[in-house]
XYZ file of C-alpha atoms in Angstrom:
764
model
C -28.192 -49.905 30.366
C -27.371 -47.514 27.539
C -29.810 -47.518 24.678
C -27.062 -46.838 22.128
C -24.337 -49.227 21.078
C -20.776 -47.961 20.779
C -17.615 -49.768 19.779
C -15.056 -50.617 22.467
C -12.400 -48.534 20.728
C -13.348 -44.971 19.878
C -10.055 -43.832 18.335
C -10.804 -42.733 14.783
C -8.402 -42.985 11.844
C -7.821 -39.665 10.099
C -7.722 -39.696 6.297
C -4.302 -40.391 4.883
C -2.412 -37.655 3.034
C -2.404 -38.186 -0.712
C 0.604 -35.873 -1.053
C 3.346 -35.054 1.423
C 2.689 -32.223 3.882
C 5.287 -29.494 3.265
C 6.390 -26.588 5.479
C 4.308 -24.721 8.066
C 6.687 -25.826 10.845
C 6.146 -22.677 12.930
C 2.372 -22.692 12.383
C 2.164 -26.353 13.399
C 4.112 -25.686 16.575
C 1.892 -22.711 17.377
C -1.267 -24.732 16.733
C -0.075 -27.579 18.968
C 0.652 -25.052 21.721
C -2.815 -23.528 21.366
C -4.434 -26.965 21.584
C -2.465 -27.669 24.745
C -3.643 -24.428 26.373
C -7.190 -24.020 25.034
C -10.277 -26.162 24.549
C -11.432 -24.338 21.432
C -9.059 -23.327 18.628
C -9.984 -21.983 15.200
C -7.692 -21.738 12.176
C -8.908 -18.874 9.986
C -7.892 -17.480 6.615
C -8.926 -16.835 3.063
C -9.569 -19.766 0.749
C -6.557 -21.607 -0.646
C -4.206 -21.148 2.328
C -4.381 -24.773 3.480
C -6.378 -24.416 6.714
C -7.783 -27.949 6.559
C -4.418 -29.466 5.713
C -2.764 -27.715 8.647
C -5.524 -28.702 11.086
C -5.396 -32.358 10.038
C -1.625 -32.432 10.327
C -1.813 -30.901 13.791
C -4.445 -33.477 14.724
C -2.188 -36.304 13.530
C 0.714 -34.878 15.519
C -1.471 -34.561 18.635
C -3.348 -37.875 18.475
C -1.276 -39.502 21.239
C -2.427 -36.828 23.685
C -6.067 -37.926 23.356
C -6.815 -41.339 24.811
C -10.053 -41.679 22.851
C -8.684 -40.368 19.607
C -9.653 -37.731 17.064
C -13.038 -37.164 15.484
C -13.144 -35.437 12.088
C -16.422 -33.814 11.076
C -15.929 -32.555 7.509
C -18.540 -30.041 6.372
C -17.142 -29.662 2.849
C -19.567 -31.282 0.440
C -21.993 -32.233 3.248
C -25.710 -31.716 2.716
C -26.473 -28.399 4.421
C -29.869 -29.651 5.427
C -28.196 -32.204 7.706
C -27.462 -30.626 11.120
C -23.853 -30.568 12.273
C -24.718 -32.684 15.284
C -26.093 -35.394 12.959
C -22.892 -35.297 10.917
C -20.904 -35.778 14.125
C -23.079 -38.712 15.186
C -22.634 -40.282 11.762
C -18.861 -39.752 11.876
C -18.725 -41.504 15.255
C -20.916 -44.356 13.933
C -23.060 -44.162 17.033
C -25.643 -46.911 16.681
C -28.449 -45.162 18.520
C -31.753 -47.077 18.576
C -33.805 -45.006 21.000
C -35.871 -41.905 20.362
C -33.373 -39.690 22.204
C -32.400 -36.459 20.389
C -29.083 -36.492 18.594
C -27.669 -33.943 21.050
C -28.249 -36.294 23.960
C -26.712 -39.192 22.069
C -23.631 -37.161 21.154
C -23.046 -35.526 24.531
C -23.714 -38.796 26.289
C -21.022 -40.389 24.170
C -18.462 -37.594 24.636
C -19.103 -36.786 28.306
C -16.497 -39.160 29.748
C -14.045 -39.237 26.890
C -10.759 -37.521 26.141
C -10.952 -36.576 22.477
C -10.098 -33.985 19.899
C -12.985 -33.014 17.621
C -11.937 -31.439 14.308
C -14.747 -29.457 12.680
C -13.568 -28.578 9.186
C -14.875 -25.814 6.846
C -17.277 -23.981 9.160
C -17.590 -20.801 7.101
C -21.013 -21.512 5.601
C -22.529 -22.612 8.924
C -20.860 -20.340 11.438
C -23.777 -19.908 13.834
C -24.622 -23.613 13.856
C -20.971 -24.578 14.350
C -20.621 -22.083 17.191
C -23.685 -23.611 18.894
C -22.272 -27.117 18.359
C -18.889 -26.219 19.868
C -20.517 -24.489 22.851
C -22.662 -27.567 23.624
C -19.759 -29.991 23.282
C -17.412 -27.981 25.488
C -20.063 -27.598 28.180
C -21.027 -31.279 28.190
C -17.640 -32.945 27.731
C -14.788 -31.521 29.865
C -12.269 -33.932 28.319
C -12.963 -32.844 24.747
C -11.133 -30.147 22.804
C -12.372 -28.736 19.506
C -10.255 -27.630 16.554
C -12.204 -25.828 13.830
C -11.274 -24.343 10.480
C -13.063 -21.651 8.557
C -12.811 -18.301 6.917
C -14.336 -16.675 10.005
C -13.902 -17.209 13.760
C -16.825 -18.767 15.636
C -16.631 -16.273 18.522
C -17.380 -18.878 21.182
C -16.246 -18.403 24.764
C -12.561 -19.213 25.231
C -11.874 -19.571 21.510
C -8.264 -19.043 20.466
C -7.654 -18.018 16.872
C -4.742 -18.844 14.587
C -4.962 -16.589 11.501
C -3.185 -18.395 8.698
C -0.966 -16.346 6.376
C 0.418 -17.372 2.980
C 3.563 -19.473 2.911
C 6.856 -17.661 3.369
C 8.400 -16.738 0.015
C 11.733 -15.244 1.144
C 14.815 -17.340 1.785
C 16.811 -15.873 4.687
C 20.162 -17.386 5.528
C 20.219 -19.617 2.452
C 17.307 -21.768 3.675
C 14.705 -22.552 1.027
C 11.266 -21.087 1.659
C 8.104 -23.054 2.429
C 6.521 -21.836 -0.812
C 9.535 -22.932 -2.874
C 9.645 -26.308 -1.098
C 5.951 -26.907 -1.791
C 6.324 -26.109 -5.482
C 9.381 -28.322 -5.937
C 7.808 -31.159 -3.925
C 4.740 -31.141 -6.184
C 6.887 -30.706 -9.305
C 8.863 -33.835 -8.395
C 5.662 -35.891 -8.514
C 4.716 -34.605 -11.978
C 5.526 -37.195 -14.689
C 8.398 -36.220 -16.945
C 9.364 -33.107 -14.983
C 12.944 -32.562 -13.828
C 13.662 -29.044 -12.606
C 16.896 -27.444 -13.795
C 18.812 -24.797 -11.844
C 17.201 -22.135 -14.030
C 13.801 -23.664 -13.285
C 14.519 -23.458 -9.566
C 15.502 -19.810 -9.843
C 12.308 -19.170 -11.797
C 10.342 -21.083 -9.154
C 11.391 -18.520 -6.536
C 9.957 -15.794 -8.770
C 6.809 -17.801 -9.415
C 6.150 -18.386 -5.713
C 6.475 -14.675 -5.052
C 4.137 -13.860 -7.918
C 1.605 -16.290 -6.456
C 1.903 -14.579 -3.051
C 2.807 -17.848 -1.333
C -0.806 -19.112 -1.584
C -0.532 -22.922 -1.347
C -3.484 -23.724 -3.617
C -2.161 -21.407 -6.329
C 1.307 -22.973 -6.019
C -0.086 -26.501 -6.285
C -2.150 -25.570 -9.345
C 0.903 -23.946 -10.916
C 2.904 -27.119 -10.306
C 0.165 -29.058 -12.082
C 0.708 -26.825 -15.129
C 4.212 -28.295 -15.473
C 2.674 -31.111 -17.464
C 2.528 -28.749 -20.456
C 4.455 -25.575 -19.512
C 7.904 -24.675 -18.213
C 8.220 -22.617 -15.034
C 9.152 -19.559 -17.120
C 6.109 -20.041 -19.345
C 3.868 -20.196 -16.277
C 5.327 -16.889 -15.060
C 4.779 -15.320 -18.472
C 1.093 -16.207 -18.306
C 0.413 -15.058 -14.749
C -1.162 -11.761 -15.779
C -4.313 -13.865 -16.169
C -3.688 -16.208 -13.274
C -7.309 -17.250 -12.750
C -7.546 -18.415 -16.353
C -4.121 -20.074 -16.310
C -4.639 -21.906 -13.040
C -8.098 -23.159 -13.934
C -8.203 -26.763 -12.810
C -10.853 -29.317 -12.163
C -11.714 -31.330 -9.099
C -13.657 -34.579 -9.314
C -17.343 -33.781 -8.995
C -16.813 -30.070 -9.635
C -16.962 -29.903 -13.415
C -16.247 -26.598 -15.104
C -15.322 -24.900 -11.837
C -11.993 -23.120 -11.505
C -10.403 -24.263 -8.266
C -8.419 -21.125 -7.372
C -11.254 -18.784 -8.197
C -13.698 -21.125 -6.475
C -11.602 -20.987 -3.297
C -11.745 -17.208 -3.320
C -15.419 -17.290 -4.323
C -16.035 -19.198 -1.115
C -14.275 -16.518 0.946
C -16.174 -13.819 -0.916
C -19.580 -15.449 -0.510
C -19.358 -15.823 3.270
C -18.753 -12.081 3.624
C -21.520 -9.665 4.498
C -22.568 -7.757 1.346
C -20.933 -4.567 2.640
C -17.708 -6.463 3.313
C -17.794 -7.837 -0.242
C -18.218 -4.319 -1.574
C -15.245 -3.143 0.470
C -13.094 -6.024 -0.847
C -13.937 -5.039 -4.425
C -13.184 -1.374 -3.859
C -9.921 -2.083 -2.041
C -8.647 -3.651 -5.264
C -7.999 -0.158 -6.675
C -5.074 0.290 -4.272
C -1.752 -0.490 -5.922
C 0.152 -1.071 -2.689
C -0.293 -0.722 1.066
C -2.819 1.809 2.370
C -4.058 3.320 5.638
C -7.496 3.785 7.157
C -7.853 7.398 5.997
C -7.252 6.296 2.405
C -9.875 3.566 2.674
C -12.399 6.033 4.094
C -11.826 8.477 1.255
C -11.699 5.953 -1.584
C -14.118 3.204 -0.573
C -16.865 4.752 1.541
C -20.192 6.084 0.284
C -23.938 5.614 0.644
C -23.671 1.822 0.540
C -20.597 1.745 2.761
C -20.866 4.289 5.622
C -17.667 5.514 7.253
C -18.784 4.497 10.736
C -19.049 0.829 9.617
C -15.635 0.775 7.979
C -13.456 -0.395 10.936
C -15.797 -3.347 11.473
C -15.845 -4.335 7.790
C -12.093 -3.888 7.351
C -11.531 -5.911 10.507
C -13.633 -8.707 9.025
C -11.368 -8.830 5.979
C -8.251 -8.841 8.173
C -9.829 -11.613 10.245
C -10.245 -13.690 7.076
C -6.668 -12.923 5.921
C -8.111 -11.262 2.824
C -6.416 -8.060 3.956
C -2.958 -8.195 5.534
C -2.178 -5.799 8.384
C 1.332 -4.469 7.773
C 3.437 -4.280 10.977
C 4.193 -0.719 12.039
C 3.439 2.072 14.463
C 0.437 3.266 12.425
C -1.879 0.523 11.114
C -1.491 0.005 7.382
C -2.983 -2.692 5.215
C -2.286 -4.615 2.014
C -4.020 -6.914 -0.447
C -1.842 -9.626 -1.916
C -1.715 -9.494 -5.711
C -3.874 -12.592 -6.154
C -6.506 -11.268 -3.745
C -6.412 -7.831 -5.371
C -6.778 -9.297 -8.867
C -9.799 -11.280 -7.691
C -11.343 -8.130 -6.195
C -10.637 -6.228 -9.398
C -12.387 -8.921 -11.447
C -15.373 -8.599 -9.136
C -15.291 -4.797 -9.384
C -15.134 -4.905 -13.177
C -15.366 -1.833 -15.399
C -18.654 -0.434 -14.173
C -19.425 3.226 -13.505
C -18.906 2.454 -9.837
C -15.432 1.063 -10.602
C -14.532 4.192 -12.585
C -15.706 6.407 -9.730
C -13.702 4.384 -7.216
C -10.516 4.612 -9.279
C -11.067 8.347 -9.734
C -11.481 8.790 -5.974
C -8.219 6.874 -5.524
C -6.137 9.156 -7.734
C -7.752 12.316 -6.360
C -7.170 11.233 -2.779
C -3.451 10.712 -3.366
C -3.196 13.989 -5.263
C -4.758 15.697 -2.240
C -2.418 13.883 0.129
C 0.578 15.067 -1.906
C -0.743 18.655 -1.878
C -1.316 18.627 1.875
C 2.109 17.159 2.532
C 3.688 19.905 0.415
C 1.721 22.603 2.254
C 2.859 21.235 5.626
C 6.397 20.520 4.470
C 8.116 23.285 6.416
C 6.520 22.381 9.749
C 7.266 20.082 12.685
C 5.635 17.007 11.071
C 8.117 17.041 8.214
C 9.661 13.630 8.808
C 6.310 11.952 9.468
C 4.899 13.449 6.276
C 7.833 12.167 4.277
C 7.496 8.688 5.780
C 3.800 8.722 4.917
C 4.617 9.646 1.321
C 7.209 6.864 1.164
C 4.663 4.308 2.383
C 2.198 5.627 -0.195
C 4.706 5.482 -3.032
C 3.031 2.666 -4.987
C -0.346 4.383 -4.814
C 1.159 7.781 -5.651
C 2.796 6.305 -8.738
C -0.488 4.670 -9.734
C -2.330 7.984 -9.302
C 0.268 9.883 -11.338
C 0.123 7.266 -14.092
C -3.686 7.401 -14.135
C -3.719 11.205 -14.412
C -0.953 11.539 -16.977
C -2.255 8.713 -19.181
C -5.765 10.178 -19.251
C -7.177 11.729 -22.419
C -8.945 14.419 -20.385
C -6.842 17.639 -20.260
C -8.197 18.397 -16.784
C -6.905 15.053 -15.509
C -3.498 15.619 -17.123
C -3.355 19.047 -15.480
C -4.154 17.464 -12.099
C -1.311 14.994 -12.649
C 1.083 17.819 -13.514
C 0.140 19.681 -10.328
C 0.629 16.499 -8.316
C 4.082 15.872 -9.802
C 5.102 19.437 -8.903
C 3.607 19.181 -5.397
C 5.922 16.255 -4.733
C 9.077 18.348 -5.323
C 10.072 17.924 -1.675
C 9.846 14.139 -1.988
C 11.875 14.026 -5.180
C 14.666 16.035 -3.556
C 14.584 15.594 0.233
C 13.384 11.994 -0.065
C 16.158 10.991 -2.463
C 13.878 10.202 -5.412
C 15.434 12.449 -8.054
C 15.231 9.933 -10.897
C 11.556 9.250 -10.262
C 10.865 12.955 -9.973
C 12.697 13.764 -13.171
C 10.733 11.072 -15.011
C 7.322 12.192 -13.831
C 8.044 15.894 -14.217
C 9.331 15.438 -17.767
C 6.289 13.352 -18.551
C 4.039 16.060 -17.112
C 5.739 18.699 -19.249
C 5.288 16.630 -22.398
C 1.606 15.955 -21.655
C 0.586 19.319 -20.167
C 1.702 21.851 -22.740
C -0.856 24.596 -22.151
C 0.576 27.789 -20.583
C -0.556 28.471 -17.051
C 0.327 28.209 -13.395
C 0.421 24.397 -13.385
C 2.988 24.233 -16.183
C 5.096 26.971 -14.563
C 5.222 25.014 -11.311
C 6.243 21.852 -13.150
C 8.993 23.784 -14.961
C 10.317 25.087 -11.654
C 10.207 21.681 -9.923
C 11.801 19.965 -12.935
C 14.580 22.564 -13.024
C 15.160 22.151 -9.285
C 15.416 18.370 -9.626
C 17.623 18.480 -12.731
C 19.943 21.027 -11.093
C 20.238 18.851 -7.981
C 21.098 15.928 -10.246
C 23.867 17.979 -11.847
C 22.191 18.309 -15.253
C 22.847 22.051 -15.328
C 22.070 22.594 -19.010
C 18.551 21.140 -18.818
C 17.941 22.768 -15.464
C 18.922 26.193 -16.781
C 16.653 25.891 -19.826
C 13.624 24.914 -17.737
C 14.260 27.522 -15.044
C 14.597 30.269 -17.662
C 11.379 29.157 -19.349
C 9.663 29.246 -15.975
C 11.051 32.726 -15.225
C 9.907 34.115 -18.574
C 6.433 32.594 -18.293
C 6.050 33.800 -14.699
C 7.144 37.324 -15.617
C 4.646 37.424 -18.477
C 1.848 36.252 -16.154
C 2.865 38.571 -13.296
C 3.464 35.528 -11.085
C 5.925 36.915 -8.528
C 6.130 33.716 -6.452
C 7.306 31.580 -9.341
C 9.614 34.320 -10.591
C 11.333 34.141 -7.198
C 11.369 30.325 -7.305
C 12.945 30.399 -10.758
C 15.536 32.956 -9.590
C 16.493 30.836 -6.573
C 16.878 27.768 -8.797
C 18.966 29.672 -11.363
C 21.087 30.919 -8.459
C 21.626 27.365 -7.219
C 22.563 26.263 -10.755
C 25.004 29.142 -11.115
C 26.631 28.254 -7.775
C 27.028 24.607 -8.754
C 28.506 25.718 -12.076
C 30.993 28.046 -10.361
C 29.473 31.383 -11.485
C 29.365 32.736 -7.943
C 28.700 36.371 -8.812
C 25.581 35.509 -10.817
C 24.522 33.075 -8.084
C 24.658 35.762 -5.382
C 22.639 38.202 -7.520
C 19.905 35.711 -8.340
C 19.679 34.281 -4.823
C 19.568 37.755 -3.295
C 16.756 38.715 -5.678
C 14.805 35.620 -4.674
C 15.505 36.290 -0.999
C 14.114 39.805 -1.210
C 10.865 38.567 -2.763
C 10.415 35.592 -0.414
C 11.219 37.673 2.646
C 9.038 40.709 1.877
C 6.299 40.796 4.544
C 7.027 37.157 5.375
C 5.557 36.247 1.995
C 7.132 32.800 1.609
C 8.840 31.099 4.574
C 9.329 28.013 2.388
C 11.141 30.067 -0.234
C 13.267 31.705 2.459
C 14.263 28.315 3.839
C 15.345 27.119 0.407
C 17.224 30.318 -0.413
C 19.018 31.292 2.821
C 21.234 28.171 3.183
C 21.943 28.131 -0.559
C 23.026 31.786 -0.473
C 25.072 31.109 2.656
C 26.941 28.224 1.020
C 27.535 30.421 -2.035
C 29.077 33.071 0.233
C 31.355 30.370 1.688
C 32.444 29.389 -1.833
C 33.101 33.055 -2.536
C 35.158 33.491 0.643
C 32.569 35.771 2.342
C 32.461 33.862 5.641
C 30.807 36.603 7.728
C 27.971 37.005 5.221
C 27.541 33.223 5.250
C 27.252 33.180 9.045
C 24.564 35.878 8.864
C 22.556 33.763 6.392
C 22.994 30.737 8.633
C 21.746 32.653 11.668
C 18.601 33.830 9.863
C 17.884 30.356 8.527
C 18.484 28.676 11.904
C 16.087 31.050 13.679
C 13.412 30.433 11.056
C 13.872 26.650 11.230
C 13.538 26.714 15.009
C 10.420 28.873 14.828
C 8.740 26.593 12.294
C 10.038 23.293 13.660
C 11.685 22.591 10.290
C 14.455 19.944 10.143
C 15.435 19.288 6.537
C 16.744 22.798 5.833
C 18.182 22.831 9.356
C 20.513 20.064 8.188
C 21.799 22.439 5.480
C 22.209 25.129 8.132
C 24.350 22.716 10.161
C 26.372 21.969 7.034
C 26.789 25.665 6.242
C 27.944 26.432 9.786
C 30.336 23.458 9.717
C 31.927 24.895 6.568
C 32.284 28.308 8.217
C 33.610 26.931 11.531
C 36.194 24.824 9.715
C 37.507 27.877 7.864
C 37.502 29.896 11.097
C 39.695 27.255 12.754
C 37.219 25.493 15.080
C 37.318 21.864 13.862
C 35.603 20.394 16.944
C 32.551 22.620 16.585
C 32.566 22.037 12.822
C 32.632 18.247 13.346
C 29.722 18.410 15.779
C 27.679 20.488 13.332
C 28.320 18.268 10.322
C 27.446 15.158 12.329
C 24.173 16.806 13.328
C 23.562 17.403 9.631
C 24.344 13.772 8.751
C 21.941 12.457 11.391
C 19.076 14.568 10.026
C 19.816 13.830 6.385
C 19.801 10.105 7.113
C 16.259 10.441 8.482
C 15.160 11.961 5.192
C 17.302 9.755 2.902
C 18.610 12.988 1.377
C 21.445 11.315 -0.520
C 22.812 14.446 -2.226
C 23.010 16.336 1.037
C 24.368 13.268 2.804
C 27.237 12.926 0.336
C 28.135 16.595 0.777
C 28.206 16.189 4.576
C 30.178 12.934 4.540
C 32.743 14.564 2.247
C 33.066 17.470 4.676
C 33.461 15.136 7.653
C 36.132 13.223 5.720
C 38.000 16.504 5.239
C 37.754 17.349 8.950
C 39.084 13.905 9.924
C 41.884 14.171 7.373
C 42.905 17.514 8.886
C 43.210 15.723 12.247
C 45.427 13.022 10.759
C 42.818 10.241 10.798
C 43.505 9.186 7.214
C 42.023 5.703 7.518
C 38.540 6.814 8.605
C 38.657 9.734 6.220
C 39.435 7.468 3.259
C 36.609 5.110 4.222
C 34.207 8.043 4.301
C 35.383 9.159 0.871
C 34.754 5.642 -0.436
C 31.266 5.622 1.068
C 30.489 9.055 -0.410
C 31.753 7.968 -3.820
C 29.585 4.847 -3.737
C 26.476 6.794 -2.739
C 27.183 9.437 -5.382
C 27.534 6.844 -8.130
C 24.456 4.940 -6.955
C 22.574 8.179 -7.259
C 23.629 8.567 -10.872
C 25.290 11.971 -10.505
C 28.062 12.844 -12.922
C 30.650 14.396 -10.616
C 31.373 15.557 -7.118
C 29.227 18.663 -7.557
C 30.484 22.234 -7.877
C 34.089 23.299 -8.520
C 34.235 24.212 -4.834
C 33.257 20.717 -3.739
C 35.547 19.112 -6.308
C 38.442 21.191 -5.014
C 37.634 20.244 -1.411
C 37.499 16.582 -2.396
C 40.883 16.803 -4.113
C 42.342 18.587 -1.070
C 41.059 15.869 1.285
C 42.535 13.137 -0.901
C 45.876 14.918 -0.897
C 45.921 15.211 2.912
C 44.986 11.532 3.321
C 47.765 10.400 0.987
C 50.258 12.211 3.194
C 49.269 9.992 6.154
C 48.638 6.673 4.357
C 50.642 4.673 1.854
C 49.025 3.699 -1.440
C 47.986 0.211 -0.302
C 46.404 1.423 2.956
C 44.608 4.210 1.094
C 43.138 1.847 -1.499
C 42.134 -0.655 1.184
C 40.319 1.986 3.250
C 38.663 3.445 0.157
C 37.442 -0.012 -0.911
C 36.086 -0.736 2.560
C 34.120 2.499 2.435
C 32.706 1.698 -0.994
C 31.203 -1.501 0.415
C 29.128 0.359 2.968
C 25.439 0.837 2.345
C 23.822 4.119 3.248
C 22.794 3.091 6.769
C 26.230 1.662 7.478
C 27.959 4.751 6.096
C 25.856 6.951 8.364
C 26.576 4.736 11.369
C 30.295 4.833 10.576
C 30.258 8.612 10.251
C 28.439 8.994 13.569
C 30.405 6.258 15.402
C 27.244 4.192 15.868
C 26.175 0.612 15.219
C 24.131 0.428 12.009
C 20.409 -0.005 12.630
C 19.787 -1.687 9.266
C 21.714 -2.594 6.170
C 23.341 -5.553 4.529
C 26.980 -4.781 4.285
C 29.833 -6.825 5.742
C 28.705 -8.788 8.753
C 25.034 -8.083 8.189
C 23.952 -11.359 6.649
C 21.103 -11.925 9.105
C 19.777 -8.378 9.006
C 18.066 -6.399 6.321
C 15.288 -3.958 5.637
C 11.715 -5.152 5.236
C 10.728 -5.325 1.593
C 7.160 -4.822 0.484
C 5.577 -7.735 -1.413
C 5.946 -5.802 -4.675
C 9.631 -5.027 -3.948
C 10.214 -8.738 -3.266
C 8.664 -9.599 -6.625
C 10.746 -7.014 -8.471
C 13.924 -8.126 -6.660
C 13.338 -11.753 -7.634
C 12.713 -10.885 -11.277
C 15.653 -8.483 -11.449
C 17.874 -11.200 -10.009
C 17.062 -13.430 -13.002
C 18.517 -10.828 -15.363
C 15.259 -9.473 -16.777
C 15.165 -5.879 -17.991
C 12.872 -3.296 -16.418
C 10.491 -3.581 -19.379
C 10.415 -7.369 -19.105
C 9.684 -7.111 -15.377
C 6.932 -4.598 -16.092
C 5.390 -6.947 -18.657
C 5.406 -9.861 -16.240
C 3.939 -7.899 -13.333
C 1.454 -5.947 -15.422
C 2.739 -2.581 -14.200
C 4.472 0.363 -15.842
C 8.174 0.356 -16.680
C 8.617 3.590 -14.718
C 7.130 1.913 -11.657
C 9.602 -0.945 -12.015
C 12.493 1.510 -12.334
C 11.333 3.185 -9.147
C 11.167 -0.145 -7.300
C 14.632 -1.150 -8.492
C 16.112 2.138 -7.336
C 14.318 1.823 -4.015
C 15.695 -1.703 -3.599
C 19.248 -0.547 -4.267
C 18.839 2.253 -1.726
C 17.195 0.049 0.911
C 19.756 -2.725 0.582
C 22.732 -0.398 0.247
C 23.672 -1.916 -3.123
C 24.921 -0.442 -6.385
C 24.046 -3.108 -8.952
C 21.387 -5.691 -9.765
C 24.051 -8.377 -9.452
C 24.273 -7.571 -5.750
C 20.509 -8.041 -5.442
C 20.846 -11.500 -7.011
C 23.672 -12.415 -4.635
C 21.659 -11.156 -1.656
C 18.635 -13.268 -2.604
C 20.860 -16.313 -2.909
C 22.294 -15.914 0.619
């Protein structure tokens, strides 16, 4: 006879939900599948994500599969001196009268039963919980265990479901889980009735709160005294705003307490890493973490383990991609920054951050003309948020040495401003560097050259000429031959764009002689040769242009360079068209378009699309030609350029239009032109190359779209509400220039021209 007394029915009633469970449909389905396949499942994640709520809901949904019911052992608030096994015995109400150990009583009870045991909030007792689960699984083959915690238990056979924040985007017009949670809680708040404007603001709010359920619920509670817009306006101090009280937890902020719990269960070195990671403004890679965060207290060889622990807890998000990159959500980063504070250590960490990204920019510039060109540019694009933060930190510093470092960094990024299609950002930072770094010297000369190059590419020939001449004069005075040649090449480019072809040839030839002497500057040669070749084409000197193209092509092939090779293809396409070989010219210009699309070189892309439109018009394909002209016009206007470039290019554009109008009537021409204007960059490239677009959101692309970073999503949502760049900057606590950069990046990524289109896209 058993010495313990157990009730005839062992099915346990789970606690009822006080509020309705919202969202998490995919996570629930995944958790149910894991419970069907595995005997031990752990839901992990940082505090505030709703791990317990999800586990309990999954248990309710699965209760019919367990003949003897579900046992909940809640460790939250339990006396830590009471062993977990005793808590389980108490939860089962086992009336044990003998002197048998609790383990024997528990395993004896569970041995023949089919049950689900839910062990909630294991993070503070990981080792004990792991031992408990191991004993139960070994003794009771019909029992499955579902645990929650900020860390896995690492027991044999354990399956892990890392919980992410709620989805904040709304694809296909379906409301997001985060939005649904906020509105569901708002509807239960006395006196609150959300207007359409409130609902639009709620989308922004959910993004700002990173989709963290606890933060969203606390924000909804603020509706008793604040509007949704007022909550957003106060989010720069979210931990203060969302301070709330739980019964029995007087004077404790719930959101911060949730993150405190995640922080406290970390190993001290992992806590230190979390704090130091808060200096990153956007996503980062392992090399950046090693350079910025490691030191005596945090050795490099321990970093993968510590970073993995933070990923395991969902403190750090691993960004999908070929090369592992990582991200802290804004709420998590703000918490880490509060922990880091303004100590000497924090200052050192932030200084290491800006110096690392300055070094990365310098190394990318040094390797620019090599075979890793496209990878380097992609790396810089991924680092954009951190690069901007580093530039801002340098250029806002009161230390002249720091300002000088920022000026050098802005100049080092010349290739990104131009080849990467970031002319507006480049112009802003270079002008800022010139205004802050006024002392004569090599750094200022380089900034003058880069600023002139960018302004000339934008079509601002007056400003470009003034800066290039200042650079030339300063370089001549200092005996700086390299920058004299750079200034000459830029003045030659400006002269060519302005139609002064004789002066352009003289200046470009002068630069070519300096760059080419003893192989002094392959980079300078690669900038100058195609430019001089195109100038020869404009001047009618086709044979000289072909010679320049041949020299540039050989150099590109030797170095593995691709960006200037695209200009070589363009140059040869111009020459082949004039020589009467349209097929070869078309092949060359399409090669150029394919390369320029890789680099997002919008200026070069427009030039090539215009040339292809002319070649198609010559063949009588007026419809496709007109569409290409419309696409080029849209890209050109998006880019903020004032005209279709040089007199030569304007004349070619006019000639193409004239040929098209001979093959199409006015209505067909306007229709084709309008269709082309609707194409985003990716779609325009695909159309030009007769391919299916890989990305984009033009006609027929409602279910596709580029991946936005969390910060881009926030900016998009705020821009869609009609806020200005300064207002967005104020709400996000970032610089206006950073917001402008994000807006431009959004327009480019989405293939849009206006903020109104962003708003429409978010609403679909």
